Coordinates of C-alpha atoms in Angstrom, one line a residue:
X104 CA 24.5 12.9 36.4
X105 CA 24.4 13.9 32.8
X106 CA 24.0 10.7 31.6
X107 CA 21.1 10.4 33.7
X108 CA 19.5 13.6 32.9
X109 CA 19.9 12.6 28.7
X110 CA 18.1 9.6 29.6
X111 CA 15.1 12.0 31.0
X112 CA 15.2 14.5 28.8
X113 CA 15.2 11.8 25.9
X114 CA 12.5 9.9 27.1
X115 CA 10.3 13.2 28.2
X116 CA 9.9 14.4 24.5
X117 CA 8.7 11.5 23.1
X118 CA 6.3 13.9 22.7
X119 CA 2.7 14.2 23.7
X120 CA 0.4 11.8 22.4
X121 CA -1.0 13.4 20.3
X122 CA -3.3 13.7 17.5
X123 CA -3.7 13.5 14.2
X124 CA -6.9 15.5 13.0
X125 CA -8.2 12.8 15.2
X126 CA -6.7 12.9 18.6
X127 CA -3.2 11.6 19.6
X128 CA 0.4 11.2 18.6
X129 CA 3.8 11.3 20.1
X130 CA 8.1 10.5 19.2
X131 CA 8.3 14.3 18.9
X132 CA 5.1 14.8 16.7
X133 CA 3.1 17.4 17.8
X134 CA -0.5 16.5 19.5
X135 CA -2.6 17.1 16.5
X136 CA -6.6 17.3 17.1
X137 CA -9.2 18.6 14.6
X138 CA -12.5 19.6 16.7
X139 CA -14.9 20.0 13.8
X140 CA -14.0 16.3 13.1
X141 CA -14.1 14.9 9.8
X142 CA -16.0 11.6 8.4
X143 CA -15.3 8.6 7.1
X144 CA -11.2 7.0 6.3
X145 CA -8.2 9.1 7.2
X146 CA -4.4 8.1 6.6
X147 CA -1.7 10.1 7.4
X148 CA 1.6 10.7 7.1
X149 CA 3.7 13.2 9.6
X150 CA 7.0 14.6 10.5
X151 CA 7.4 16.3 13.8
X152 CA 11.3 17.4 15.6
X153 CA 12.4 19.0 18.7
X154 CA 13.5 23.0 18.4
X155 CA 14.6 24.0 21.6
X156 CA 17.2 22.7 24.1
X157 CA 14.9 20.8 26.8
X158 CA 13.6 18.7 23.7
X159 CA 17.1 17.9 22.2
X160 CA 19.6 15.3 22.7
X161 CA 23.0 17.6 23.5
X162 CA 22.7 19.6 20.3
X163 CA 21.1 17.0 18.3
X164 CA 17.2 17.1 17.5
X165 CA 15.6 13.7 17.6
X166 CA 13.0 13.3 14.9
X167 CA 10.2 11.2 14.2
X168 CA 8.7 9.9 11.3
X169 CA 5.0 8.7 11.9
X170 CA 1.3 7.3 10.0
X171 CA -2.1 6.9 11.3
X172 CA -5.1 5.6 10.2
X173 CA -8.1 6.6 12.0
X174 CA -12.1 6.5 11.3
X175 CA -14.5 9.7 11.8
X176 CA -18.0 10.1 11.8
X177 CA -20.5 13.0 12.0
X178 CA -18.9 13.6 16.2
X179 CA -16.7 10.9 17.0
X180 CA -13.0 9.7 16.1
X181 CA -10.5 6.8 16.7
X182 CA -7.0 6.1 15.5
X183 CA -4.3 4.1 16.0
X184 CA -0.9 5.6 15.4
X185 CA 2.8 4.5 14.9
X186 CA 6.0 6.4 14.5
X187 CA 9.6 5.9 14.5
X188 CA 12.0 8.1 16.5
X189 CA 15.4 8.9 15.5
X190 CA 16.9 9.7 19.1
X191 CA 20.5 10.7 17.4
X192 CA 22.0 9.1 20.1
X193 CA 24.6 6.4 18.1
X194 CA 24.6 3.9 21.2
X195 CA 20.5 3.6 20.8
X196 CA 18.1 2.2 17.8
X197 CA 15.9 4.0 16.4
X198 CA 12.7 3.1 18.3
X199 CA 8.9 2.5 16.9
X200 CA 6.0 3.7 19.5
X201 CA 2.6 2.9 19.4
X202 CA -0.5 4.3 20.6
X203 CA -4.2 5.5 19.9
X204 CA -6.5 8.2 20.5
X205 CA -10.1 8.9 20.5
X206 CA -11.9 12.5 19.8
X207 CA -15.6 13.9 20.6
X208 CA -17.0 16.9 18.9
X209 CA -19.1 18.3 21.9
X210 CA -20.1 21.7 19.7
X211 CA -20.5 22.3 16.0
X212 CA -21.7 25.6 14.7
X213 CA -22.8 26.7 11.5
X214 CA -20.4 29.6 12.0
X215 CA -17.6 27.3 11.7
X216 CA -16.9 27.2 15.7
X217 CA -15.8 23.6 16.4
X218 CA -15.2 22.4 20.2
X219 CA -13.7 18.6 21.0
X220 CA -12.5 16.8 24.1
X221 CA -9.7 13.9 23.1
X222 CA -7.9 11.8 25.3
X223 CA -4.8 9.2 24.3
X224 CA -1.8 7.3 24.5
X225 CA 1.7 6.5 23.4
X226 CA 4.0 4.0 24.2
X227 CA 7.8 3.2 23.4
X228 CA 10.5 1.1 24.6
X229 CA 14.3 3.0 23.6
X230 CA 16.9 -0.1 23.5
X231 CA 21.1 -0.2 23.2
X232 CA 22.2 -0.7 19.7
X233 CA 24.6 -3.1 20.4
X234 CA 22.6 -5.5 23.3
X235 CA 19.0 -4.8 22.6
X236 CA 18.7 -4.0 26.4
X237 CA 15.7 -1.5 27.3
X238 CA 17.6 1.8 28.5
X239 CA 14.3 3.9 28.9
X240 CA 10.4 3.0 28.8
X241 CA 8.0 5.6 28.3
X242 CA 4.1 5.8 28.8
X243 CA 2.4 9.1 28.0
X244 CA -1.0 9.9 28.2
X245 CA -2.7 12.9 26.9
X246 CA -5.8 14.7 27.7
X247 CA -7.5 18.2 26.9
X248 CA -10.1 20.4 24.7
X249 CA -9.8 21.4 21.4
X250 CA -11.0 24.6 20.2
X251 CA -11.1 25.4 16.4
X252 CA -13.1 27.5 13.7
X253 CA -12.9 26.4 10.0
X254 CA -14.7 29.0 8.0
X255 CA -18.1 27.7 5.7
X256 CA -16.5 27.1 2.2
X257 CA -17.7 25.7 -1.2
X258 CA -14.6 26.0 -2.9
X259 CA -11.6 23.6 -3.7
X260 CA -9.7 24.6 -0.4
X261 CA -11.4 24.7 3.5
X262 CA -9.6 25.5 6.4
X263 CA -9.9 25.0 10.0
X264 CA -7.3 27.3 12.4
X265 CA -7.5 25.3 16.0
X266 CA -5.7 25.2 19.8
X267 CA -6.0 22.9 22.1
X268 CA -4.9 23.2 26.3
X269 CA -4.3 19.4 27.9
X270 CA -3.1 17.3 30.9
X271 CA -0.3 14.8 30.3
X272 CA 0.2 12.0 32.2
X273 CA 4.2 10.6 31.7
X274 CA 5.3 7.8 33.3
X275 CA 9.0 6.6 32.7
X276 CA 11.4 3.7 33.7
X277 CA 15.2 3.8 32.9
X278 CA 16.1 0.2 34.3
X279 CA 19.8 0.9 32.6
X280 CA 20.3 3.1 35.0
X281 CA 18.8 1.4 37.7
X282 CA 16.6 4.7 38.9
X283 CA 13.4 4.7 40.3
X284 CA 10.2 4.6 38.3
X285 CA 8.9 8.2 37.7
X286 CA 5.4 9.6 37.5
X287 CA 4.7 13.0 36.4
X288 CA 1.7 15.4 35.5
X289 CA 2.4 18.0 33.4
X290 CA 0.2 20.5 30.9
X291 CA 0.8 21.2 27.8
X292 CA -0.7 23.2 24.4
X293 CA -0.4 23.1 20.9
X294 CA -2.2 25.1 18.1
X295 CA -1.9 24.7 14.2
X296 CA -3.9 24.6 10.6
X297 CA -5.7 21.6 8.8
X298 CA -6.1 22.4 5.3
X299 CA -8.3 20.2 2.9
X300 CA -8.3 20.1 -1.0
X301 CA -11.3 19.1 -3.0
X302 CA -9.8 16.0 -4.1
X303 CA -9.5 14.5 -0.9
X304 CA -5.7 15.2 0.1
X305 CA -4.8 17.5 3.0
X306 CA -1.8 18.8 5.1
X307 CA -1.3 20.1 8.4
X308 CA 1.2 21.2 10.8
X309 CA 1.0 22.5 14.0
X310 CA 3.8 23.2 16.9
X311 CA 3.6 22.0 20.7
X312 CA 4.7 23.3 24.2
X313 CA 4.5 21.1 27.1
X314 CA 6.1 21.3 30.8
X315 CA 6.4 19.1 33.8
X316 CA 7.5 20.3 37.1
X317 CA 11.2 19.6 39.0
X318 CA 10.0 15.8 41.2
X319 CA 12.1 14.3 43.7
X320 CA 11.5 10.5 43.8
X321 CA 13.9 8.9 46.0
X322 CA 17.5 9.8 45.3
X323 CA 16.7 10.9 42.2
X324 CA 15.9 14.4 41.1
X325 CA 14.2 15.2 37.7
X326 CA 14.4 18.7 36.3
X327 CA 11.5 20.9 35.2
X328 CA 11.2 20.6 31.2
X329 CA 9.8 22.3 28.8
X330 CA 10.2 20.6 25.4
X331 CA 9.1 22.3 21.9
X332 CA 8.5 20.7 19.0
X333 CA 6.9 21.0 15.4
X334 CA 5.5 18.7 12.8
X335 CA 3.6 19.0 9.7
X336 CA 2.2 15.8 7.4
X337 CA -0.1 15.2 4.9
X338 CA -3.4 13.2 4.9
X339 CA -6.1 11.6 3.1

């Protein structure tokens, strides 16, 4: 049974989809989202980790190292997105997910008030070190509003404070252990800053809550969980 419940609680914080200042990430990265937008080329860079127990392995955090590259213009975003989770479980690889997101700015106001709906997804496949055998498969889809206020500014540093409420949509497979496939909905939230430098650079960091509901599914029972995790990153 413990084994089993690792497995879930491994494969559950993969962490939401996600965004970038665009709309979607995931491997423990926070879900990033930036409803005023932005225009043009974005790259980034992130770091995102697991703080409390329901999103660690034992008493490990997993971490995940991630990039994006996305493309904006005055209302509308897309990016694909790639990280690479550290699990810190010594029978399993480190495993590369995959996924991409999409973001509408539905409100812009001279004011600064920004409002955005994004939707996602993120997708990873955890194997055994030693036989390359898939132990858990995850599919996570994201889903909400993003609500954020950057200030007017015609100096070298702008700001823009933001939340956003969403759905998630997980589904997981463990074939190793031979369980049932699981669907869950959960809900989830996550709030942080995107700060922007004249010369183009940027960071941001934001942290992220997210809980899915006890499920029976056949013999198998899943436990509610509620991981949290935080990131930061840089981008351009």
């Amino acid at each position: 049974m413990k084994k089993l419940l690792g497995g879930i609680a491994l494969a559950l914080f993969v962490g939401g989809l996600l965004a970038q200042p665009a709309a979607a990430q995931w491997g423990y990265i926070p879900v990033y989202t930036s409803p005023a937008g932005y225009e043009g080329l974005r790259i980034n860079a992130d770091f995102g980790m697991g703080i409390n127990d329901d999103a660690k392995v034992g008493e490990d955090s997993p971490m995940a190292f991630g990039g994006a590259i996305g493309y904006g213009t005055s209302n509308f975003n897309i990016t694909g997105l790639f990280s690479y989770v550290d699990t810190k479980v010594d029978a399993l690889k480190k495993t590369p997910s995959f996924g991409a997101n999409a973001a509408f700015t539905v409100l812009k106001q001279e004011t600064g008030l920004a409002v955005n709906v994004f939707a996602g997804f993120g997708m990873w496949d955890v194997k055994d070190e030693a036989t390359s055998t898939s132990q858990v498969k995850v599919m996570n889809i994201p889903f909400g509003v993003g609500i954020g206020f950057a200030p007017p500014s015609s100096g070298a540093v702008s700001f823009e404070i933001w939340a956003a409420p969403r759905g998630n949509y997980f589904s997981q497979d463990v074939p190793a252990l031979s369980t049932e496939k699981i669907n869950l909905f959960g809900f989830g939230a996550s709030g942080g800053v995107n700060v922007n430098f004249a010369q183009g650079f940027g960071i941001h960091a934001a942290i992220d809550w997210t809980t899915f509901s006890e499920k029976t599914e056949g013999q198998s029972v899943y436990p509610k969980v509620s991981p949290l995790q935080v990131g930061a990153g840089l981008h351009y």
